[in-house]
CSV table of C-alpha atoms and ligand atoms in Angstrom, one decimal:
chain,number,residue,atom,x,y,z
A,22,MET,CA,91.2,31.3,19.5
A,23,THR,CA,89.6,34.2,21.2
A,24,ASP,CA,86.0,34.8,20.6
A,25,ASN,CA,86.9,38.3,19.5
A,26,LEU,CA,86.0,37.0,16.0
A,27,HIS,CA,82.5,35.8,16.7
A,28,HIS,CA,80.1,38.2,18.2
A,29,ASP,CA,76.4,37.8,18.0
A,30,TYR,CA,75.7,41.4,17.2
A,31,ARG,CA,72.0,40.8,16.4
A,32,ALA,CA,71.4,39.5,19.8
A,33,GLN,CA,72.7,42.7,21.3
A,34,LEU,CA,70.2,44.9,19.4
A,35,PRO,CA,66.9,46.2,20.8
A,36,ASP,CA,64.1,44.1,19.3
A,37,ASP,CA,62.8,46.9,17.0
A,38,LEU,CA,66.2,47.6,15.5
A,39,ARG,CA,66.8,43.9,14.9
A,40,ALA,CA,63.4,43.6,13.2
A,41,PHE,CA,64.1,46.7,11.1
A,42,ILE,CA,67.4,45.3,9.8
A,43,HIS,CA,65.7,42.0,9.0
A,44,ALA,CA,62.8,43.5,7.2
A,45,MET,CA,64.8,46.2,5.3
A,46,PRO,CA,65.1,45.3,1.6
A,47,LYS,CA,68.8,44.6,1.1
A,48,ALA,CA,71.3,44.3,-1.8
A,49,GLU,CA,74.7,42.7,-1.4
A,50,ILE,CA,77.4,43.5,-3.9
A,51,HIS,CA,80.5,41.8,-2.4
A,52,VAL,CA,79.9,38.1,-1.7
A,53,HIS,CA,81.6,35.1,-3.2
A,54,LEU,CA,79.4,32.3,-4.5
A,55,GLU,CA,81.8,29.5,-3.4
A,56,GLY,CA,82.4,31.2,-0.1
A,57,ALA,CA,78.6,31.6,0.6
A,58,ILE,CA,78.0,27.8,0.7
A,59,ARG,CA,76.7,26.7,4.0
A,60,PRO,CA,77.9,23.6,5.8
A,61,ARG,CA,74.7,21.7,5.1
A,62,THR,CA,74.9,22.5,1.4
A,63,LEU,CA,78.5,21.2,1.2
A,64,PHE,CA,77.4,18.1,3.1
A,65,ALA,CA,74.7,17.5,0.5
A,66,LEU,CA,77.2,18.0,-2.3
A,67,ALA,CA,79.6,15.5,-0.8
A,68,GLU,CA,76.7,12.9,-0.4
A,69,ARG,CA,75.7,13.5,-4.0
A,70,HIS,CA,79.2,12.7,-5.2
A,71,ALA,CA,79.7,9.8,-2.7
A,72,ALA,CA,82.7,11.9,-1.6
A,73,LEU,CA,82.1,12.2,2.2
A,74,ASP,CA,85.6,10.8,2.7
A,75,GLU,CA,87.0,14.0,1.0
A,76,LEU,CA,85.6,16.0,3.9
A,77,PRO,CA,87.4,16.4,7.2
A,78,ALA,CA,84.2,15.6,9.2
A,79,GLN,CA,81.6,13.0,8.5
A,80,ASP,CA,78.7,14.8,10.1
A,81,LEU,CA,77.1,18.2,10.0
A,82,ALA,CA,78.2,19.3,13.5
A,83,GLY,CA,81.8,18.4,12.7
A,84,LEU,CA,81.6,20.2,9.4
A,85,ARG,CA,80.2,23.3,11.1
A,86,ARG,CA,83.2,23.3,13.5
A,87,TRP,CA,85.6,22.9,10.5
A,88,PHE,CA,84.0,25.9,8.7
A,89,ARG,CA,84.7,28.2,11.6
A,90,PHE,CA,87.5,30.7,10.8
A,91,THR,CA,90.8,30.1,12.5
A,92,ASP,CA,93.5,31.4,10.3
A,93,PHE,CA,94.2,32.2,6.6
A,94,PRO,CA,95.7,28.8,5.6
A,95,HIS,CA,92.7,27.0,7.1
A,96,PHE,CA,90.4,29.4,5.3
A,97,ILE,CA,92.1,28.6,1.9
A,98,GLN,CA,91.8,24.9,2.7
A,99,VAL,CA,88.1,25.1,3.3
A,100,TYR,CA,87.7,27.2,0.1
A,101,LEU,CA,89.5,24.7,-2.1
A,102,THR,CA,87.6,21.8,-0.5
A,103,ILE,CA,84.3,23.5,-1.4
A,104,SER,CA,85.4,24.3,-4.9
A,105,ALA,CA,86.6,20.7,-5.5
A,106,LEU,CA,83.1,19.4,-4.8
A,107,LEU,CA,81.5,21.7,-7.4
A,108,ARG,CA,81.7,19.4,-10.3
A,109,THR,CA,78.7,19.6,-12.5
A,110,PRO,CA,76.2,22.2,-13.9
A,111,GLU,CA,73.7,20.7,-11.5
A,112,ASP,CA,76.0,21.4,-8.5
A,113,PHE,CA,76.2,25.0,-9.5
A,114,ALA,CA,72.4,25.2,-10.0
A,115,PHE,CA,72.0,23.7,-6.5
A,116,ILE,CA,74.3,26.1,-4.7
A,117,VAL,CA,72.8,29.1,-6.5
A,118,ARG,CA,69.3,28.0,-5.5
A,119,GLU,CA,70.5,27.5,-1.9
A,120,ARG,CA,72.0,31.0,-2.0
A,121,GLY,CA,68.5,32.2,-3.1
A,122,ARG,CA,67.1,30.6,0.0
A,123,THR,CA,69.6,32.4,2.2
A,124,MET,CA,68.8,35.7,0.5
A,125,ALA,CA,65.1,35.2,1.1
A,126,GLU,CA,65.7,34.4,4.8
A,127,GLN,CA,67.4,37.8,5.2
A,128,ASN,CA,65.3,39.9,2.8
A,129,ILE,CA,68.2,40.3,0.5
A,130,ARG,CA,66.5,41.2,-2.8
A,131,TYR,CA,69.6,41.3,-5.0
A,132,SER,CA,73.1,39.7,-4.8
A,133,GLU,CA,76.0,40.4,-7.1
A,134,LEU,CA,78.0,37.2,-6.6
A,135,THR,CA,81.6,36.8,-7.4
A,136,VAL,CA,82.5,33.5,-9.1
A,137,THR,CA,86.0,32.3,-10.0
A,138,PRO,CA,85.5,30.3,-13.2
A,139,PHE,CA,89.2,29.8,-13.8
A,140,THR,CA,89.4,27.6,-10.7
A,141,HIS,CA,86.5,25.4,-11.9
A,142,VAL,CA,87.4,25.1,-15.6
A,143,HIS,CA,91.2,24.9,-15.4
A,144,LEU,CA,92.8,24.8,-11.9
A,145,GLN,CA,90.8,21.8,-10.6
A,146,GLU,CA,90.4,18.7,-12.8
A,147,LYS,CA,86.7,18.3,-13.3
A,148,ASN,CA,86.0,18.3,-17.0
A,149,LEU,CA,83.7,21.3,-16.7
A,150,THR,CA,83.4,23.7,-19.7
A,151,ILE,CA,82.6,27.4,-19.3
A,152,ASP,CA,79.3,26.8,-21.1
A,153,ALA,CA,78.3,24.1,-18.6
A,154,LEU,CA,79.2,26.3,-15.7
A,155,LEU,CA,77.2,29.2,-17.2
A,156,ASP,CA,74.3,26.8,-17.7
A,157,GLY,CA,74.4,25.8,-14.1
A,158,LEU,CA,74.5,29.3,-12.8
A,159,GLU,CA,71.6,30.3,-15.1
A,160,GLU,CA,69.5,27.4,-14.0
A,161,GLY,CA,70.1,28.2,-10.4
A,162,ARG,CA,69.3,31.8,-10.9
A,163,ARG,CA,66.1,30.9,-12.6
A,164,GLN,CA,65.0,28.6,-9.8
A,165,ALA,CA,66.0,31.1,-7.1
A,166,ARG,CA,63.9,33.8,-8.9
A,167,ALA,CA,60.9,31.5,-9.3
A,168,GLU,CA,61.0,30.0,-5.8
A,169,PHE,CA,62.3,32.9,-3.6
A,170,GLY,CA,61.6,36.0,-5.7
A,171,VAL,CA,65.3,37.1,-5.5
A,172,GLU,CA,67.5,38.6,-8.2
A,173,MET,CA,71.2,37.8,-8.9
A,174,ARG,CA,74.1,38.8,-11.2
A,175,TRP,CA,77.7,37.6,-11.5
A,176,VAL,CA,81.1,39.1,-11.2
A,177,PHE,CA,83.8,36.9,-12.8
A,178,ASP,CA,87.0,37.4,-11.0
A,179,ILE,CA,90.6,36.6,-11.8
A,180,PRO,CA,92.5,34.7,-9.0
A,181,ARG,CA,95.4,37.1,-9.1
A,182,ASN,CA,98.1,35.0,-7.6
A,183,VAL,CA,98.0,32.2,-10.3
A,184,ASN,CA,99.1,34.8,-12.8
A,185,PHE,CA,102.5,35.1,-11.2
A,186,ASP,CA,105.2,32.4,-11.0
A,187,ALA,CA,107.5,31.9,-8.1
A,188,ALA,CA,110.0,34.3,-9.6
A,189,GLY,CA,107.3,37.0,-9.9
A,190,ALA,CA,106.9,36.8,-13.7
A,191,TYR,CA,103.5,37.5,-15.1
A,192,ASP,CA,101.6,34.9,-17.1
A,193,PRO,CA,98.6,36.4,-18.8
A,194,TRP,CA,96.8,33.1,-19.4
A,195,PRO,CA,94.5,33.0,-16.3
A,196,SER,CA,93.4,36.6,-16.8
A,197,GLU,CA,92.8,36.1,-20.6
A,198,GLN,CA,90.8,33.0,-19.9
A,199,THR,CA,88.7,34.8,-17.2
A,200,LEU,CA,88.1,37.6,-19.7
A,201,ALA,CA,87.0,35.1,-22.4
A,202,PHE,CA,84.6,33.5,-19.9
A,203,ALA,CA,83.1,36.8,-18.9
A,204,LEU,CA,82.7,37.8,-22.6
A,205,ARG,CA,81.0,34.4,-23.3
A,206,GLY,CA,78.6,35.1,-20.4
A,207,LEU,CA,77.8,38.5,-21.9
A,208,GLU,CA,77.2,36.9,-25.3
A,209,LEU,CA,74.8,34.4,-23.8
A,210,GLY,CA,73.0,37.0,-21.8
A,211,ALA,CA,73.8,35.0,-18.7
A,212,GLY,CA,73.9,37.9,-16.1
A,213,VAL,CA,77.6,38.7,-15.9
A,214,VAL,CA,77.9,42.3,-15.0
A,215,GLY,CA,81.4,42.7,-13.5
A,216,PHE,CA,85.0,41.8,-13.8
A,217,GLY,CA,87.0,41.3,-10.6
A,218,LEU,CA,90.4,40.6,-9.3
A,219,GLY,CA,90.7,38.5,-6.1
A,220,GLY,CA,93.3,36.9,-3.9
A,221,TYR,CA,96.4,38.0,-2.0
A,222,GLU,CA,97.7,41.4,-3.2
A,223,VAL,CA,101.2,40.9,-1.9
A,224,ASP,CA,103.5,40.1,-4.9
A,225,ALA,CA,100.5,40.2,-7.2
A,226,PRO,CA,100.3,43.9,-8.4
A,227,ALA,CA,97.2,45.1,-10.4
A,228,ARG,CA,99.0,46.9,-13.2
A,229,PRO,CA,99.7,43.8,-15.4
A,230,PHE,CA,95.9,43.2,-15.5
A,231,ALA,CA,95.2,46.6,-17.0
A,232,HIS,CA,94.8,45.1,-20.5
A,233,ALA,CA,92.2,42.6,-19.5
A,234,PHE,CA,90.3,45.2,-17.5
A,235,ALA,CA,90.3,47.6,-20.3
A,236,GLN,CA,88.7,45.0,-22.6
A,237,ALA,CA,86.2,44.0,-20.0
A,238,LYS,CA,85.1,47.7,-19.5
A,239,ALA,CA,84.9,48.2,-23.3
A,240,ALA,CA,82.5,45.3,-23.4
A,241,GLY,CA,80.3,46.9,-20.8
A,242,LEU,CA,81.4,45.2,-17.6
A,243,LEU,CA,82.1,47.0,-14.4
A,244,SER,CA,85.7,47.0,-13.1
A,245,VAL,CA,85.4,45.7,-9.5
A,246,PRO,CA,88.8,44.6,-8.3
A,247,HIS,CA,89.7,43.8,-4.7
A,248,ALA,CA,92.3,46.2,-3.4
A,249,GLY,CA,93.5,47.7,-0.1
A,250,GLU,CA,92.8,44.6,1.9
A,251,THR,CA,96.1,42.7,2.2
A,252,MET,CA,98.1,45.7,1.0
A,253,GLY,CA,97.9,49.4,1.6
A,254,ALA,CA,96.8,52.5,-0.1
A,255,GLU,CA,99.1,52.1,-3.2
A,256,SER,CA,97.2,49.0,-4.2
A,257,VAL,CA,94.0,51.0,-4.1
A,258,ARG,CA,95.6,53.8,-6.2
A,259,SER,CA,96.7,51.2,-8.8
A,260,ALA,CA,93.2,49.7,-8.9
A,261,VAL,CA,91.8,53.2,-9.7
A,262,GLU,CA,94.5,54.3,-12.1
A,263,ASP,CA,95.5,51.1,-13.9
A,264,LEU,CA,92.2,49.1,-13.7
A,265,HIS,CA,89.8,52.2,-13.8
A,266,ALA,CA,87.8,50.7,-11.0
A,267,ASP,CA,84.1,51.4,-10.9
A,268,ARG,CA,84.0,50.1,-7.3
A,269,ILE,CA,86.7,48.8,-5.0
A,270,GLY,CA,86.4,45.5,-3.1
A,271,HIS,CA,87.4,46.4,0.4
A,272,GLY,CA,89.5,49.6,-0.2
A,273,VAL,CA,89.6,50.2,3.5
A,274,ARG,CA,93.4,50.6,3.6
A,275,ALA,CA,93.0,53.7,1.5
A,276,MET,CA,92.9,55.2,5.0
A,277,GLU,CA,96.6,55.0,5.1
A,278,ASP,CA,97.2,57.7,2.5
A,279,PRO,CA,95.1,61.0,2.4
A,280,ALA,CA,96.0,61.4,-1.3
A,281,VAL,CA,94.4,58.1,-2.1
A,282,LEU,CA,91.3,59.0,-0.1
A,283,ASP,CA,91.1,62.3,-2.1
A,284,LEU,CA,91.4,60.3,-5.4
A,285,LEU,CA,88.5,58.0,-4.3
A,286,LEU,CA,86.4,61.1,-3.4
A,287,ALA,CA,87.3,63.0,-6.6
A,288,ARG,CA,86.3,60.1,-8.8
A,289,ASN,CA,83.4,59.2,-6.5
A,290,ILE,CA,84.4,55.5,-6.3
A,291,PRO,CA,82.2,53.4,-4.0
A,292,LEU,CA,83.7,50.9,-1.6
A,293,GLU,CA,82.4,47.3,-0.9
A,294,ILE,CA,83.3,47.0,2.8
A,295,ASN,CA,83.3,43.7,4.7
A,296,PRO,CA,83.9,44.4,8.4
A,297,THR,CA,83.8,40.9,9.9
A,298,SER,CA,86.0,39.5,7.1
A,299,ASN,CA,88.6,42.3,7.8
A,300,ILE,CA,88.6,41.3,11.5
A,301,CYS,CA,89.0,37.6,10.8
A,302,LEU,CA,91.9,38.3,8.3
A,303,HIS,CA,93.6,40.6,10.8
A,304,VAL,CA,93.3,43.8,8.7
A,305,TYR,CA,92.0,45.3,12.0
A,306,ARG,CA,92.2,43.9,15.5
A,307,ARG,CA,88.7,44.5,16.5
A,308,ALA,CA,85.5,46.0,15.0
A,309,ALA,CA,85.8,49.2,17.0
A,310,GLU,CA,89.0,50.0,15.1
A,311,HIS,CA,87.5,49.5,11.7
A,312,PRO,CA,87.4,52.7,9.6
A,313,PHE,CA,83.9,52.1,8.2
A,314,PRO,CA,82.4,55.2,10.0
A,315,HIS,CA,85.4,57.4,9.0
A,316,LEU,CA,85.1,56.5,5.4
A,317,ASP,CA,81.3,57.1,5.5
A,318,ARG,CA,81.6,60.5,7.2
A,319,MET,CA,84.2,61.5,4.7
A,320,GLY,CA,81.6,61.4,2.0
A,321,LEU,CA,82.6,58.2,0.3
A,322,THR,CA,79.8,55.9,-1.0
A,323,VAL,CA,80.2,52.9,1.3
A,324,THR,CA,78.4,49.6,1.3
A,325,VAL,CA,78.4,46.8,3.9
A,326,ASN,CA,78.8,43.2,2.8
A,327,SER,CA,79.6,39.7,4.2
A,328,ASP,CA,82.3,38.5,1.7
A,329,ASP,CA,82.3,34.7,2.6
A,330,PRO,CA,79.5,34.6,5.3
A,331,PRO,CA,79.5,31.0,6.6
A,332,LEU,CA,83.4,31.0,6.6
A,333,PHE,CA,83.5,34.1,8.8
A,334,THR,CA,80.5,33.0,10.9
A,335,THR,CA,78.5,36.1,9.7
A,336,THR,CA,75.5,37.1,7.6
A,337,LEU,CA,74.5,40.3,5.9
A,338,GLU,CA,72.1,41.1,8.7
A,339,GLU,CA,74.9,40.5,11.2
A,340,GLU,CA,77.1,43.1,9.4
A,341,TYR,CA,74.3,45.7,9.6
A,342,ALA,CA,73.9,44.8,13.3
A,343,LEU,CA,77.7,45.4,13.7
A,344,LEU,CA,77.4,48.9,12.4
A,345,ALA,CA,74.6,49.6,14.9
A,346,VAL,CA,76.4,48.1,18.0
A,347,GLU,CA,79.9,49.2,17.3
A,348,PHE,CA,79.3,52.6,15.7
A,349,GLY,CA,75.9,53.6,16.9
A,350,TYR,CA,74.3,53.6,13.5
A,351,THR,CA,70.6,54.4,13.6
A,352,LYS,CA,67.8,53.2,11.4
A,353,VAL,CA,68.3,56.2,9.2
A,354,ASP,CA,72.0,55.6,8.9
A,355,LEU,CA,71.5,51.9,8.1
A,356,ALA,CA,68.9,52.7,5.5
A,357,ARG,CA,71.3,55.1,3.8
A,358,ILE,CA,74.0,52.4,3.7
A,359,ALA,CA,71.5,49.8,2.4
A,360,ARG,CA,70.4,52.2,-0.3
A,361,ASN,CA,74.0,52.8,-1.5
A,362,ALA,CA,74.3,49.1,-2.4
A,363,PHE,CA,71.2,49.3,-4.7
A,364,PHE,CA,72.5,52.6,-6.1
A,365,VAL,CA,76.0,51.3,-7.1
A,366,CYS,CA,75.1,47.8,-8.2
A,367,GLY,CA,75.5,46.5,-11.7
A,368,LEU,CA,71.8,46.0,-12.6
A,369,PRO,CA,70.6,47.5,-15.9
A,370,PRO,CA,69.1,51.0,-15.3
A,371,ALA,CA,65.4,50.0,-15.5
A,372,GLU,CA,65.8,47.1,-13.1
A,373,LYS,CA,67.9,49.3,-10.7
A,374,ALA,CA,65.3,52.0,-10.8
A,375,ARG,CA,62.6,49.4,-9.9
A,376,GLN,CA,64.6,48.1,-7.0
A,377,LEU,CA,65.4,51.6,-5.7
A,378,ALA,CA,61.7,52.6,-6.0
A,379,GLU,CA,60.7,49.5,-3.9
A,380,PHE,CA,63.4,50.3,-1.4
A,381,ASP,CA,62.3,53.9,-1.1
A,382,GLN,CA,58.6,52.9,-0.8
A,383,TRP,CA,59.4,50.5,2.0
A,384,MET,CA,61.6,53.0,3.8
A,385,LYS,CA,59.0,55.7,3.7
A,386,ILE,CA,56.6,53.6,5.5
A,387,ALA,CA,59.1,52.0,7.9
A,388,LEU,CA,60.7,55.3,9.0
A,389,ALA,CA,57.3,57.0,9.3
A,390,TRP,CA,56.7,54.5,12.1
A,391,ALA,CA,60.1,54.7,13.6
B,410,ZN,ZN1,86.1,39.3,-1.4
């Protein structure tokens, strides 16, 4: 493995820019709860369940090495191992609280975390009901707010590939279940704000999910499918036209068709961009080839995110540092990108206005001194 994948961008910054990125109030709108678990949190979960033998390493250093991204099959293996150790409401409360700690360490004020409830309630045998899962998330969110002063909401996403059998036939059950879980979350006031579609786009087109997304939107959820990551611009078009996307997860491969870029511009659809994730998964060979600055200059509303940070050896601060090192983004540029995330997030209007006002207040002072 080359170390093309793992730069330490923060270390390459001048001190004042690194401090600026750290102190800047941040929102992150594309990050997976299961993929945000750190090695030491996973280690604690395994100890809690007396299941250290289910891990490939028996100590933290070994686990850290195993976490490091090598290729896609390994990535999926890590993901499933993590998911299998999330068994009780207390486990979810624990990882959500730990996420709150990570947020506070980076001055991330708000996270919109994607959760895949179908995996926990149905795919993996753990006798967990959706209400128990929602209870765990809510308890963790309450603790994180109380202890770290951070805010969170949830995106429930459909694992798209499990809706298709080997012959490519569509089975609506996983998407209908995920919809029912999201609506249950709404009913309980448990902080679900978005409905997503994740996984490998190849052989798993978006169109069959149109019905579930229409119902989710009618109930007041944002449509936030992944598209244009493992497939090209047509996948992005389908997310817009068939799923009426309010935002696109990734969307970077819209670059491959000017007509799709025009569609995104005309409908003013924001992109949740994850540069390091795209490099790890070979969407682009190196950061310098990533289209982030092009999409930004074109006038699209772009945000920067970390996707599955410990699995890609990154953090949200590291993603901002990447923009500065690779593309010469200044403090003013970085502040504009950071503001976009608050602006397009799924918080209720009053809460969003409060977060934006705090951001603007901080920026006024920080840039006056810049
Ligand atoms: Zn993602």
